[in-house]
Coordinates of C-alpha atoms in Angstrom, one line a residue:
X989 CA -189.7 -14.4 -10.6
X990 CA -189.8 -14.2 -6.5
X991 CA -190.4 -17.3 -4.1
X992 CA -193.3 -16.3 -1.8
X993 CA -190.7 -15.8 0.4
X994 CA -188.5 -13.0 -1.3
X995 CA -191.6 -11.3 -2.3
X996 CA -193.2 -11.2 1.0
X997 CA -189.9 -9.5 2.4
X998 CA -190.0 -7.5 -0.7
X999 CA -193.3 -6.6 -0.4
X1000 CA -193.2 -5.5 3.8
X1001 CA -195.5 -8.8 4.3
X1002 CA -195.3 -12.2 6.4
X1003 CA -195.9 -15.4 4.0
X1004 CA -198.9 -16.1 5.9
X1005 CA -200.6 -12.9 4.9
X1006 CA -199.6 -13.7 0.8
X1007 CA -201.2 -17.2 1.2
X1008 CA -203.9 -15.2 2.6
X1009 CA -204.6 -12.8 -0.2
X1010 CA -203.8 -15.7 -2.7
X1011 CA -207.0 -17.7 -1.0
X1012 CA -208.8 -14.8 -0.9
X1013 CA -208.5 -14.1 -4.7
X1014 CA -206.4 -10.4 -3.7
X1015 CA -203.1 -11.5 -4.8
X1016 CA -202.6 -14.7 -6.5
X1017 CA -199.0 -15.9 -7.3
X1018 CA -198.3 -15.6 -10.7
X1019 CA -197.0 -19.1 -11.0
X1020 CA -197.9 -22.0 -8.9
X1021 CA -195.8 -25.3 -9.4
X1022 CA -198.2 -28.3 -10.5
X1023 CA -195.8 -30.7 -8.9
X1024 CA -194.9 -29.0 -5.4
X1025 CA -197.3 -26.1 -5.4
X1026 CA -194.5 -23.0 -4.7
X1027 CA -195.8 -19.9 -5.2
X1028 CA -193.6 -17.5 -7.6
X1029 CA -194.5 -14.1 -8.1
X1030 CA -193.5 -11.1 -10.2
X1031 CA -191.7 -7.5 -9.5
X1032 CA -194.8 -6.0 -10.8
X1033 CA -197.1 -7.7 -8.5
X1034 CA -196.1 -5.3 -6.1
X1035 CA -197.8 -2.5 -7.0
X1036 CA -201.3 -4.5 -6.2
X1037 CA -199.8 -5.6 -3.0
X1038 CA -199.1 -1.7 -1.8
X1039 CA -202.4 -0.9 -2.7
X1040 CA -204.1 -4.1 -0.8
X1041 CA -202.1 -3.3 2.1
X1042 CA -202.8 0.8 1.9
X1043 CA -206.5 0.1 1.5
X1044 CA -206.3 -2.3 4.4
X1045 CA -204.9 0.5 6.7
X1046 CA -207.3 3.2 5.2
X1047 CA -210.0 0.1 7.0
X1048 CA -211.7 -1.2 4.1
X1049 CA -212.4 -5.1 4.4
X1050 CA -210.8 -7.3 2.1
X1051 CA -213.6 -7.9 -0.1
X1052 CA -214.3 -3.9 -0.2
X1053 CA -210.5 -3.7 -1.5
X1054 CA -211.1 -6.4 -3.8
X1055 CA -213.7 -4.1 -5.2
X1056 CA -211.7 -1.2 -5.6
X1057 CA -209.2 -2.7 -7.3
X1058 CA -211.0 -4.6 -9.7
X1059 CA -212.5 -0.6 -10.1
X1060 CA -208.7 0.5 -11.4
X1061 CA -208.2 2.9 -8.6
X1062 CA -205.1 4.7 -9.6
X1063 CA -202.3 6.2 -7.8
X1064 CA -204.1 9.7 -7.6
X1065 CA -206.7 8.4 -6.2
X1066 CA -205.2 6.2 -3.7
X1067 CA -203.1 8.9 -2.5
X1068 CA -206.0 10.9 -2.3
X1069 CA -207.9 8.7 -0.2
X1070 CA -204.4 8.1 2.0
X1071 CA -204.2 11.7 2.7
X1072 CA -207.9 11.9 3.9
X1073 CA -206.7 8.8 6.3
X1074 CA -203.5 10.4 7.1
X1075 CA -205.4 13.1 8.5
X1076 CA -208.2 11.6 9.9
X1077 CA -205.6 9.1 12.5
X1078 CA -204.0 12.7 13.4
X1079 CA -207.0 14.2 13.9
X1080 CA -208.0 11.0 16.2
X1081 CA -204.3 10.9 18.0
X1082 CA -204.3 14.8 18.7
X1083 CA -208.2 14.0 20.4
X1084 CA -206.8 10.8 22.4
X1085 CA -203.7 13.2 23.5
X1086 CA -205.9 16.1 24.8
X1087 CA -207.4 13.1 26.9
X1088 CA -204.8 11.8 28.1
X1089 CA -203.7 14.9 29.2
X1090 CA -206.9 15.8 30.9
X1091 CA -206.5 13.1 32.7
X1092 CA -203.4 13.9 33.7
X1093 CA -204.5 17.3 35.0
X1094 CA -207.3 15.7 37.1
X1095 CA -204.3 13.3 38.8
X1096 CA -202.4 16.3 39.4
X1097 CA -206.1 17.8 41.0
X1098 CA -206.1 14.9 43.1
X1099 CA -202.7 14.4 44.3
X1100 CA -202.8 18.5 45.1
X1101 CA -205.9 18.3 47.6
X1102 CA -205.1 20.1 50.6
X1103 CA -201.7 20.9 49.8
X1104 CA -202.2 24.8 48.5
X1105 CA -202.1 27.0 51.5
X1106 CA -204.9 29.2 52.0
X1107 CA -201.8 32.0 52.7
X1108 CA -201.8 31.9 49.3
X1109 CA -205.1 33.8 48.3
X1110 CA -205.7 37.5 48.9
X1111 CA -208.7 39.9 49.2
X1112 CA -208.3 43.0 47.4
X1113 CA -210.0 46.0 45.2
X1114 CA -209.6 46.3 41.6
X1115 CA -210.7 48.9 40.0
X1116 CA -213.4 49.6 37.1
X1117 CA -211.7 49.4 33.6
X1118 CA -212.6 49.7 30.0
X1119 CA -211.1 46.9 27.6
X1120 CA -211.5 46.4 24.0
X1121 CA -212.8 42.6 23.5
X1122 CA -213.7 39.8 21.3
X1123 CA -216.0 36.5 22.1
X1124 CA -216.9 33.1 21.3
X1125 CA -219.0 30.3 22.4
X1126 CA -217.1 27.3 23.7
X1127 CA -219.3 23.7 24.6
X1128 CA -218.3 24.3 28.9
X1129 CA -216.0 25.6 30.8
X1130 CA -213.3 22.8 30.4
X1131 CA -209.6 24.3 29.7
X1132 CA -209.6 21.4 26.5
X1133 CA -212.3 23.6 25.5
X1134 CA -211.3 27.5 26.0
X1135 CA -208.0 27.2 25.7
X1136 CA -207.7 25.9 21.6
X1137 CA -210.3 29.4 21.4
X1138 CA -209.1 31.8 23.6
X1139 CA -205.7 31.9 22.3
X1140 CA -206.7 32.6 19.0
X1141 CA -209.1 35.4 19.5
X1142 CA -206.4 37.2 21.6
X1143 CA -204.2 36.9 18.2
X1144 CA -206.8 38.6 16.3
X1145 CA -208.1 40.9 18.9
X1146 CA -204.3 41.9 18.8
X1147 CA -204.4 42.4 15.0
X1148 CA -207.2 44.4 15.6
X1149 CA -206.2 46.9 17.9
X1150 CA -203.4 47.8 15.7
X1151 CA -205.2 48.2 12.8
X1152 CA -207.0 50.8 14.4
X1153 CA -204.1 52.2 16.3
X1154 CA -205.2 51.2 19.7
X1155 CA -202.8 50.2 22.3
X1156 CA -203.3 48.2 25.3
X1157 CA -203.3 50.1 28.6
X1158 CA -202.8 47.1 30.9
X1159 CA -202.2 43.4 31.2
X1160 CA -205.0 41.0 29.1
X1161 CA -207.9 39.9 31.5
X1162 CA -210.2 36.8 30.3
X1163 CA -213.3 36.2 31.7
X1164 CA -216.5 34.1 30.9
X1165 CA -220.1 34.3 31.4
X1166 CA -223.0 31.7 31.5
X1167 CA -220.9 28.8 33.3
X1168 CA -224.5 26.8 33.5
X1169 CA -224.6 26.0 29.3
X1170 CA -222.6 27.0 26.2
X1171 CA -220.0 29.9 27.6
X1172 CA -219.2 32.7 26.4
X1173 CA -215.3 33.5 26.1
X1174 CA -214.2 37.1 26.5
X1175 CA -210.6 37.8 25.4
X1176 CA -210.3 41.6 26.4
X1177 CA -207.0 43.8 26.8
X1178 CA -208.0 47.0 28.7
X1179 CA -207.2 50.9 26.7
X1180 CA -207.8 53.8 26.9
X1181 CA -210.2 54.5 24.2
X1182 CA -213.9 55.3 23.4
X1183 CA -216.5 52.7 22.3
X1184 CA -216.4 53.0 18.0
X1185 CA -219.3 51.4 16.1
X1186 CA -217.3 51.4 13.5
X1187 CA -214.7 49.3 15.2
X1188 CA -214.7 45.4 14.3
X1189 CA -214.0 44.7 18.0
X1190 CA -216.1 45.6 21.4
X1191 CA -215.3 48.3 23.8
X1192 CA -217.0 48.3 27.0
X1193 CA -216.2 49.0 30.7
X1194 CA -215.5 46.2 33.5
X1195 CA -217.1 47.0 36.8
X1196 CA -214.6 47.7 40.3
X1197 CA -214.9 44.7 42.1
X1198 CA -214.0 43.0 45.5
X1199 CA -212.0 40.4 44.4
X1200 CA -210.4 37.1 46.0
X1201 CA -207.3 36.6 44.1
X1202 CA -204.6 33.4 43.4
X1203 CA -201.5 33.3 41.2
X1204 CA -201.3 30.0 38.9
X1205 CA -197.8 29.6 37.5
X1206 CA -198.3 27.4 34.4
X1207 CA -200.3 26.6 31.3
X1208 CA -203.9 27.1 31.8
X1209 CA -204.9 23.9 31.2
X1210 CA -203.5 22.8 34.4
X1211 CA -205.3 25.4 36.1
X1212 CA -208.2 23.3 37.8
X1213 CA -206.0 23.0 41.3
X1214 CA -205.8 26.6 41.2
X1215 CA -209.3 27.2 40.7
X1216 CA -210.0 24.4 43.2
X1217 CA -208.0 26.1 45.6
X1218 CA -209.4 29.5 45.7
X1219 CA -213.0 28.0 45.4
X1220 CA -212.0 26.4 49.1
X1221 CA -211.0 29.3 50.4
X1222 CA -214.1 31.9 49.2
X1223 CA -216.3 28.9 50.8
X1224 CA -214.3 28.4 54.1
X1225 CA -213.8 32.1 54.7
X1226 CA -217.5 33.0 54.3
X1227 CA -218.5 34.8 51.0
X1228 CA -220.1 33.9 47.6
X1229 CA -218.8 34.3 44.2
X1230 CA -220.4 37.7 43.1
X1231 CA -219.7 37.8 39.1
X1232 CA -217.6 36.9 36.4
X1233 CA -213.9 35.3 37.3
X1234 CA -211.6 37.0 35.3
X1235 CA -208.1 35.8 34.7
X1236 CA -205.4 38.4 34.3
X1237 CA -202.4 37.3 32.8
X1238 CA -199.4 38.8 34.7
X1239 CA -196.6 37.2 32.4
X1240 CA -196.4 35.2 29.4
X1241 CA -192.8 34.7 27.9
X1242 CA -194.0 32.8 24.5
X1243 CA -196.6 31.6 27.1
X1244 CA -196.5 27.4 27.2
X1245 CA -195.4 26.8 30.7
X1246 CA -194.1 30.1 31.7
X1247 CA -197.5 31.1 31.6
X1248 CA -198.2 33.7 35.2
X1249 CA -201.9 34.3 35.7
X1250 CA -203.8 35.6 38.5
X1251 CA -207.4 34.3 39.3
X1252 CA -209.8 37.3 40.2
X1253 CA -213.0 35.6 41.7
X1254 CA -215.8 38.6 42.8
X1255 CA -216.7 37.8 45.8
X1256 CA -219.7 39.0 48.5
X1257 CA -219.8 38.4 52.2
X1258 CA -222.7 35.5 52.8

Protein backbone atom coordinates (compact mmCIF):
# COMPACT_ATOMS: atom_id res chain seq x y z
CA UNK A 1 0.00 0.00 0.00
CA UNK A 2 0.96 3.82 -1.11
CA UNK A 3 0.25 7.11 1.06
CA UNK A 4 -1.55 9.51 -1.31
CA UNK A 5 1.51 10.97 -1.40
CA UNK A 6 3.91 8.13 -2.86
CA UNK A 7 1.23 7.33 -5.28
CA UNK A 8 0.68 10.70 -6.61
CA UNK A 9 4.49 10.89 -7.32
CA UNK A 10 4.15 7.42 -8.55
CA UNK A 11 1.47 8.10 -10.52
CA UNK A 12 2.93 11.66 -12.45
CA UNK A 13 0.09 13.51 -10.28
CA UNK A 14 -0.18 16.38 -7.53
CA UNK A 15 -2.22 15.13 -4.23
CA UNK A 16 -4.74 17.74 -5.07
CA UNK A 17 -5.69 16.19 -8.33
CA UNK A 18 -6.01 12.31 -6.40
CA UNK A 19 -8.36 13.95 -3.82
CA UNK A 20 -9.94 15.20 -6.83
CA UNK A 21 -10.63 11.99 -8.66
CA UNK A 22 -11.36 10.38 -5.25
CA UNK A 23 -14.43 13.07 -4.77
CA UNK A 24 -15.27 12.72 -8.10
CA UNK A 25 -15.75 8.85 -7.87
CA UNK A 26 -12.58 8.40 -10.80
CA UNK A 27 -10.14 7.05 -8.42
CA UNK A 28 -11.02 6.24 -4.95
CA UNK A 29 -8.15 5.18 -2.45
CA UNK A 30 -8.28 1.77 -1.79
CA UNK A 31 -8.15 2.25 1.92
CA UNK A 32 -9.31 5.23 3.88
CA UNK A 33 -8.45 5.30 7.72
CA UNK A 34 -11.69 5.61 9.91
CA UNK A 35 -9.72 7.29 12.50
CA UNK A 36 -7.58 9.98 10.54
CA UNK A 37 -8.95 9.56 7.08
CA UNK A 38 -5.36 8.84 5.01
CA UNK A 39 -5.75 7.75 1.84
CA UNK A 40 -3.69 4.37 0.90
CA UNK A 41 -3.74 3.20 -2.48
CA UNK A 42 -2.47 0.11 -4.42
CA UNK A 43 0.33 -0.55 -7.23
CA UNK A 44 -2.46 -1.65 -9.42
CA UNK A 45 -4.42 1.42 -9.13
CA UNK A 46 -2.24 2.84 -11.45
CA UNK A 47 -3.20 1.52 -14.47
CA UNK A 48 -6.86 3.46 -13.94
CA UNK A 49 -4.95 6.49 -13.11
CA UNK A 50 -2.88 6.39 -16.67
CA UNK A 51 -5.91 5.93 -18.37
CA UNK A 52 -7.88 8.94 -16.36
CA UNK A 53 -5.07 11.09 -17.08
CA UNK A 54 -4.66 9.82 -20.96
CA UNK A 55 -8.36 10.34 -21.57
CA UNK A 56 -8.08 13.72 -19.90
CA UNK A 57 -5.47 14.81 -22.46
CA UNK A 58 -7.34 13.12 -25.40
CA UNK A 59 -10.15 16.11 -23.87
CA UNK A 60 -12.92 14.13 -22.61
CA UNK A 61 -14.54 15.57 -19.39
CA UNK A 62 -14.23 13.77 -16.26
CA UNK A 63 -17.61 12.37 -16.19
CA UNK A 64 -17.12 11.27 -20.07
CA UNK A 65 -13.94 9.29 -18.79
CA UNK A 66 -15.84 7.99 -15.99
CA UNK A 67 -17.95 6.51 -18.72
CA UNK A 68 -15.42 4.93 -20.60
CA UNK A 69 -13.90 3.29 -17.97
CA UNK A 70 -16.71 1.95 -16.38
CA UNK A 71 -17.15 0.64 -20.46
CA UNK A 72 -13.61 -1.52 -19.90
CA UNK A 73 -11.74 0.29 -22.51
CA UNK A 74 -8.66 -1.66 -22.96
CA UNK A 75 -5.24 -0.88 -23.74
CA UNK A 76 -5.86 -1.33 -27.60
CA UNK A 77 -8.21 0.72 -27.59
CA UNK A 78 -6.83 3.50 -25.62
CA UNK A 79 -3.77 3.48 -27.64
CA UNK A 80 -5.92 3.56 -30.50
CA UNK A 81 -7.71 6.55 -29.48
CA UNK A 82 -4.08 8.20 -28.28
CA UNK A 83 -2.75 7.76 -31.68
CA UNK A 84 -5.75 9.53 -33.36
CA UNK A 85 -4.87 12.41 -30.59
CA UNK A 86 -1.28 12.16 -31.18
CA UNK A 87 -1.95 13.12 -34.55
CA UNK A 88 -4.57 15.31 -34.41
CA UNK A 89 -2.18 18.00 -31.79
CA UNK A 90 0.57 17.58 -34.75
CA UNK A 91 -1.65 18.14 -37.28
CA UNK A 92 -2.95 21.36 -35.19
CA UNK A 93 0.98 22.46 -34.22
CA UNK A 94 2.20 21.98 -37.97
CA UNK A 95 -1.16 24.48 -38.88
CA UNK A 96 -0.29 27.10 -35.86
CA UNK A 97 3.54 26.88 -37.25
CA UNK A 98 2.70 27.68 -40.96
CA UNK A 99 0.95 30.81 -39.13
CA UNK A 100 3.34 31.78 -37.34
CA UNK A 101 5.48 31.74 -40.06
CA UNK A 102 3.19 33.64 -42.28
CA UNK A 103 3.33 36.08 -40.03
CA UNK A 104 6.70 36.26 -39.95
CA UNK A 105 6.94 36.70 -43.76
CA UNK A 106 4.46 39.61 -43.60
CA UNK A 107 6.95 41.34 -40.82
CA UNK A 108 9.70 40.73 -43.03
CA UNK A 109 7.10 42.49 -45.97
CA UNK A 110 6.91 45.27 -43.79
CA UNK A 111 10.20 45.96 -42.43
CA UNK A 112 11.47 45.61 -46.36
CA UNK A 113 9.17 48.53 -47.74
CA UNK A 114 11.22 50.70 -49.77
CA UNK A 115 14.36 49.08 -49.19
CA UNK A 116 14.70 46.87 -52.73
CA UNK A 117 16.15 49.05 -55.36
CA UNK A 118 14.30 49.42 -58.40
CA UNK A 119 18.09 48.73 -60.03
CA UNK A 120 17.24 45.53 -59.26
CA UNK A 121 14.41 44.71 -61.90
CA UNK A 122 15.07 44.27 -65.59
CA UNK A 123 13.07 44.38 -68.91
CA UNK A 124 13.83 41.79 -71.26
CA UNK A 125 12.46 39.20 -74.09
CA UNK A 126 12.04 35.63 -73.41
CA UNK A 127 11.28 33.53 -75.89
CA UNK A 128 8.22 31.16 -76.81
CA UNK A 129 8.89 27.57 -75.26
CA UNK A 130 7.20 24.23 -75.17
CA UNK A 131 7.16 22.51 -71.57
CA UNK A 132 5.74 19.32 -70.43
CA UNK A 133 3.31 20.24 -67.32
CA UNK A 134 1.14 19.10 -64.56
CA UNK A 135 -1.66 21.18 -62.51
CA UNK A 136 -3.66 21.51 -59.53
CA UNK A 137 -6.11 23.75 -57.83
CA UNK A 138 -4.85 25.44 -54.79
CA UNK A 139 -7.66 27.71 -52.37
CA UNK A 140 -5.49 31.40 -53.53
CA UNK A 141 -2.47 32.40 -54.35
CA UNK A 142 -0.81 32.36 -50.75
CA UNK A 143 2.83 30.63 -50.74
CA UNK A 144 1.16 28.39 -47.39
CA UNK A 145 -1.00 27.37 -50.13
CA UNK A 146 1.20 26.56 -53.52
CA UNK A 147 4.06 25.79 -52.00
CA UNK A 148 2.92 22.19 -49.88
CA UNK A 149 1.45 21.49 -53.94
CA UNK A 150 3.74 22.68 -56.18
CA UNK A 151 6.57 20.77 -54.85
CA UNK A 152 5.04 17.72 -55.16
CA UNK A 153 3.68 17.79 -58.63
CA UNK A 154 7.25 18.81 -59.84
CA UNK A 155 8.33 15.22 -58.10
CA UNK A 156 5.88 13.43 -60.07
CA UNK A 157 5.99 15.52 -63.23
CA UNK A 158 9.80 14.43 -62.86
CA UNK A 159 8.86 10.73 -62.54
CA UNK A 160 7.01 11.21 -65.40
CA UNK A 161 9.15 12.53 -67.86
CA UNK A 162 11.44 9.70 -67.24
CA UNK A 163 9.16 7.14 -67.61
CA UNK A 164 8.67 8.22 -70.95
CA UNK A 165 12.19 9.15 -71.64
CA UNK A 166 11.80 12.77 -71.81
CA UNK A 167 14.37 15.11 -70.70
CA UNK A 168 14.18 18.57 -69.59
CA UNK A 169 15.57 21.20 -72.04
CA UNK A 170 15.79 24.12 -69.69
CA UNK A 171 15.37 25.29 -66.11
CA UNK A 172 11.54 24.56 -64.44
CA UNK A 173 9.21 27.55 -64.87
CA UNK A 174 5.88 27.75 -62.52
CA UNK A 175 3.20 29.85 -63.38
CA UNK A 176 -0.54 30.24 -62.29
CA UNK A 177 -3.69 31.34 -63.79
CA UNK A 178 -7.08 32.61 -62.40
CA UNK A 179 -5.48 34.72 -59.44
CA UNK A 180 -9.29 36.18 -58.81
CA UNK A 181 -10.73 32.41 -57.30
CA UNK A 182 -9.35 28.91 -56.81
CA UNK A 183 -5.80 28.94 -58.95
CA UNK A 184 -4.60 26.89 -60.95
CA UNK A 185 -0.86 25.72 -60.32
CA UNK A 186 1.28 24.81 -63.32
CA UNK A 187 4.54 22.97 -62.54
CA UNK A 188 6.14 22.77 -66.20
CA UNK A 189 9.91 21.97 -67.12
CA UNK A 190 10.40 23.02 -70.79
CA UNK A 191 11.69 19.87 -73.70
CA UNK A 192 11.96 19.30 -76.61
CA UNK A 193 9.26 17.04 -77.55
CA UNK A 194 5.88 16.69 -79.32
CA UNK A 195 2.46 16.87 -77.55
CA UNK A 196 1.55 12.72 -76.93
CA UNK A 197 -2.14 11.84 -76.02
CA UNK A 198 -0.97 9.07 -74.76
CA UNK A 199 1.32 10.80 -72.34
CA UNK A 200 -0.03 11.09 -68.57
CA UNK A 201 1.37 14.66 -68.50
CA UNK A 202 0.57 17.98 -70.78
CA UNK A 203 2.70 19.30 -73.43
CA UNK A 204 1.92 22.65 -74.70
CA UNK A 205 3.79 25.76 -75.83
CA UNK A 206 4.43 29.03 -73.67
CA UNK A 207 4.07 32.27 -75.64
CA UNK A 208 7.45 34.87 -76.09
CA UNK A 209 6.75 37.51 -73.86
CA UNK A 210 8.02 40.99 -72.74
CA UNK A 211 8.87 40.36 -69.47
CA UNK A 212 9.91 42.48 -66.24
CA UNK A 213 12.14 40.29 -64.31
CA UNK A 214 13.45 40.05 -60.29
CA UNK A 215 15.81 37.48 -58.74
CA UNK A 216 14.43 36.25 -55.15
CA UNK A 217 17.26 34.33 -53.31
CA UNK A 218 15.38 32.16 -50.79
CA UNK A 219 12.43 29.81 -50.04
CA UNK A 220 9.39 30.80 -51.87
CA UNK A 221 7.48 31.35 -49.11
CA UNK A 222 9.22 34.35 -48.36
CA UNK A 223 8.72 35.56 -51.62
CA UNK A 224 5.89 38.35 -51.06
CA UNK A 225 8.73 41.26 -50.76
CA UNK A 226 9.92 40.17 -54.00
CA UNK A 227 6.78 40.14 -55.59
CA UNK A 228 5.93 43.40 -53.87
CA UNK A 229 8.95 44.81 -55.25
CA UNK A 230 8.58 44.20 -58.85
CA UNK A 231 4.77 44.96 -58.58
CA UNK A 232 6.18 48.72 -57.53
CA UNK A 233 8.29 48.97 -60.19
CA UNK A 234 5.79 47.68 -63.33
CA UNK A 235 3.33 50.44 -61.71
CA UNK A 236 5.96 53.27 -61.23
CA UNK A 237 7.56 52.79 -64.57
CA UNK A 238 4.28 52.79 -66.65
CA UNK A 239 3.03 49.37 -67.86
CA UNK A 240 0.39 46.68 -66.89
CA UNK A 241 0.79 43.11 -66.07
CA UNK A 242 0.05 41.39 -69.48
CA UNK A 243 -0.34 37.47 -68.53
CA UNK A 244 0.66 34.84 -66.37
CA UNK A 245 3.83 35.48 -63.92
CA UNK A 246 5.95 32.69 -64.28
CA UNK A 247 8.72 31.77 -61.85
CA UNK A 248 11.87 30.25 -63.29
CA UNK A 249 13.94 28.60 -60.93
CA UNK A 250 17.58 29.40 -61.72
CA UNK A 251 19.12 27.23 -58.85
CA UNK A 252 17.98 24.89 -56.21
CA UNK A 253 20.75 23.02 -54.31
CA UNK A 254 18.30 20.53 -52.21
CA UNK A 255 16.22 23.81 -52.58
CA UNK A 256 15.13 25.09 -48.69
CA UNK A 257 16.90 28.29 -48.44
CA UNK A 258 19.31 28.11 -51.28
CA UNK A 259 16.40 28.32 -53.28
CA UNK A 260 17.41 31.11 -56.66
CA UNK A 261 14.22 32.11 -58.59
CA UNK A 262 13.63 34.70 -61.01
CA UNK A 263 10.14 36.43 -61.19
CA UNK A 264 8.97 36.86 -64.97
CA UNK A 265 5.90 39.37 -64.83
CA UNK A 266 4.51 40.03 -68.75
CA UNK A 267 4.11 43.23 -68.89
CA UNK A 268 2.44 45.99 -71.58
CA UNK A 269 3.15 49.71 -71.92
CA UNK A 270 -0.18 51.53 -70.31
Amino acid sequence: MFSIGEFAKYGGVSVRMLRHYDAVGLVRPAHVDPHTGYRSYEADQLARLNRVIALKELGFTLERVRAILDEQVDATELRGMLRLRHAELESAMAADAARLAQVEARLRVIESEGQMSFDDVVIKQVPAMRVAELTAVVESFEPRFITPVITPLYEELWSRMQAAGLRASGAAVAYYENLDGPVTVHASIPVDAEPDPSQDFAVVDLPAAEVATLVHDGPMEQVIPSVQALARWIDAHGYTSAGPAREVTLSCPNCGDHTVTELQEPVARR
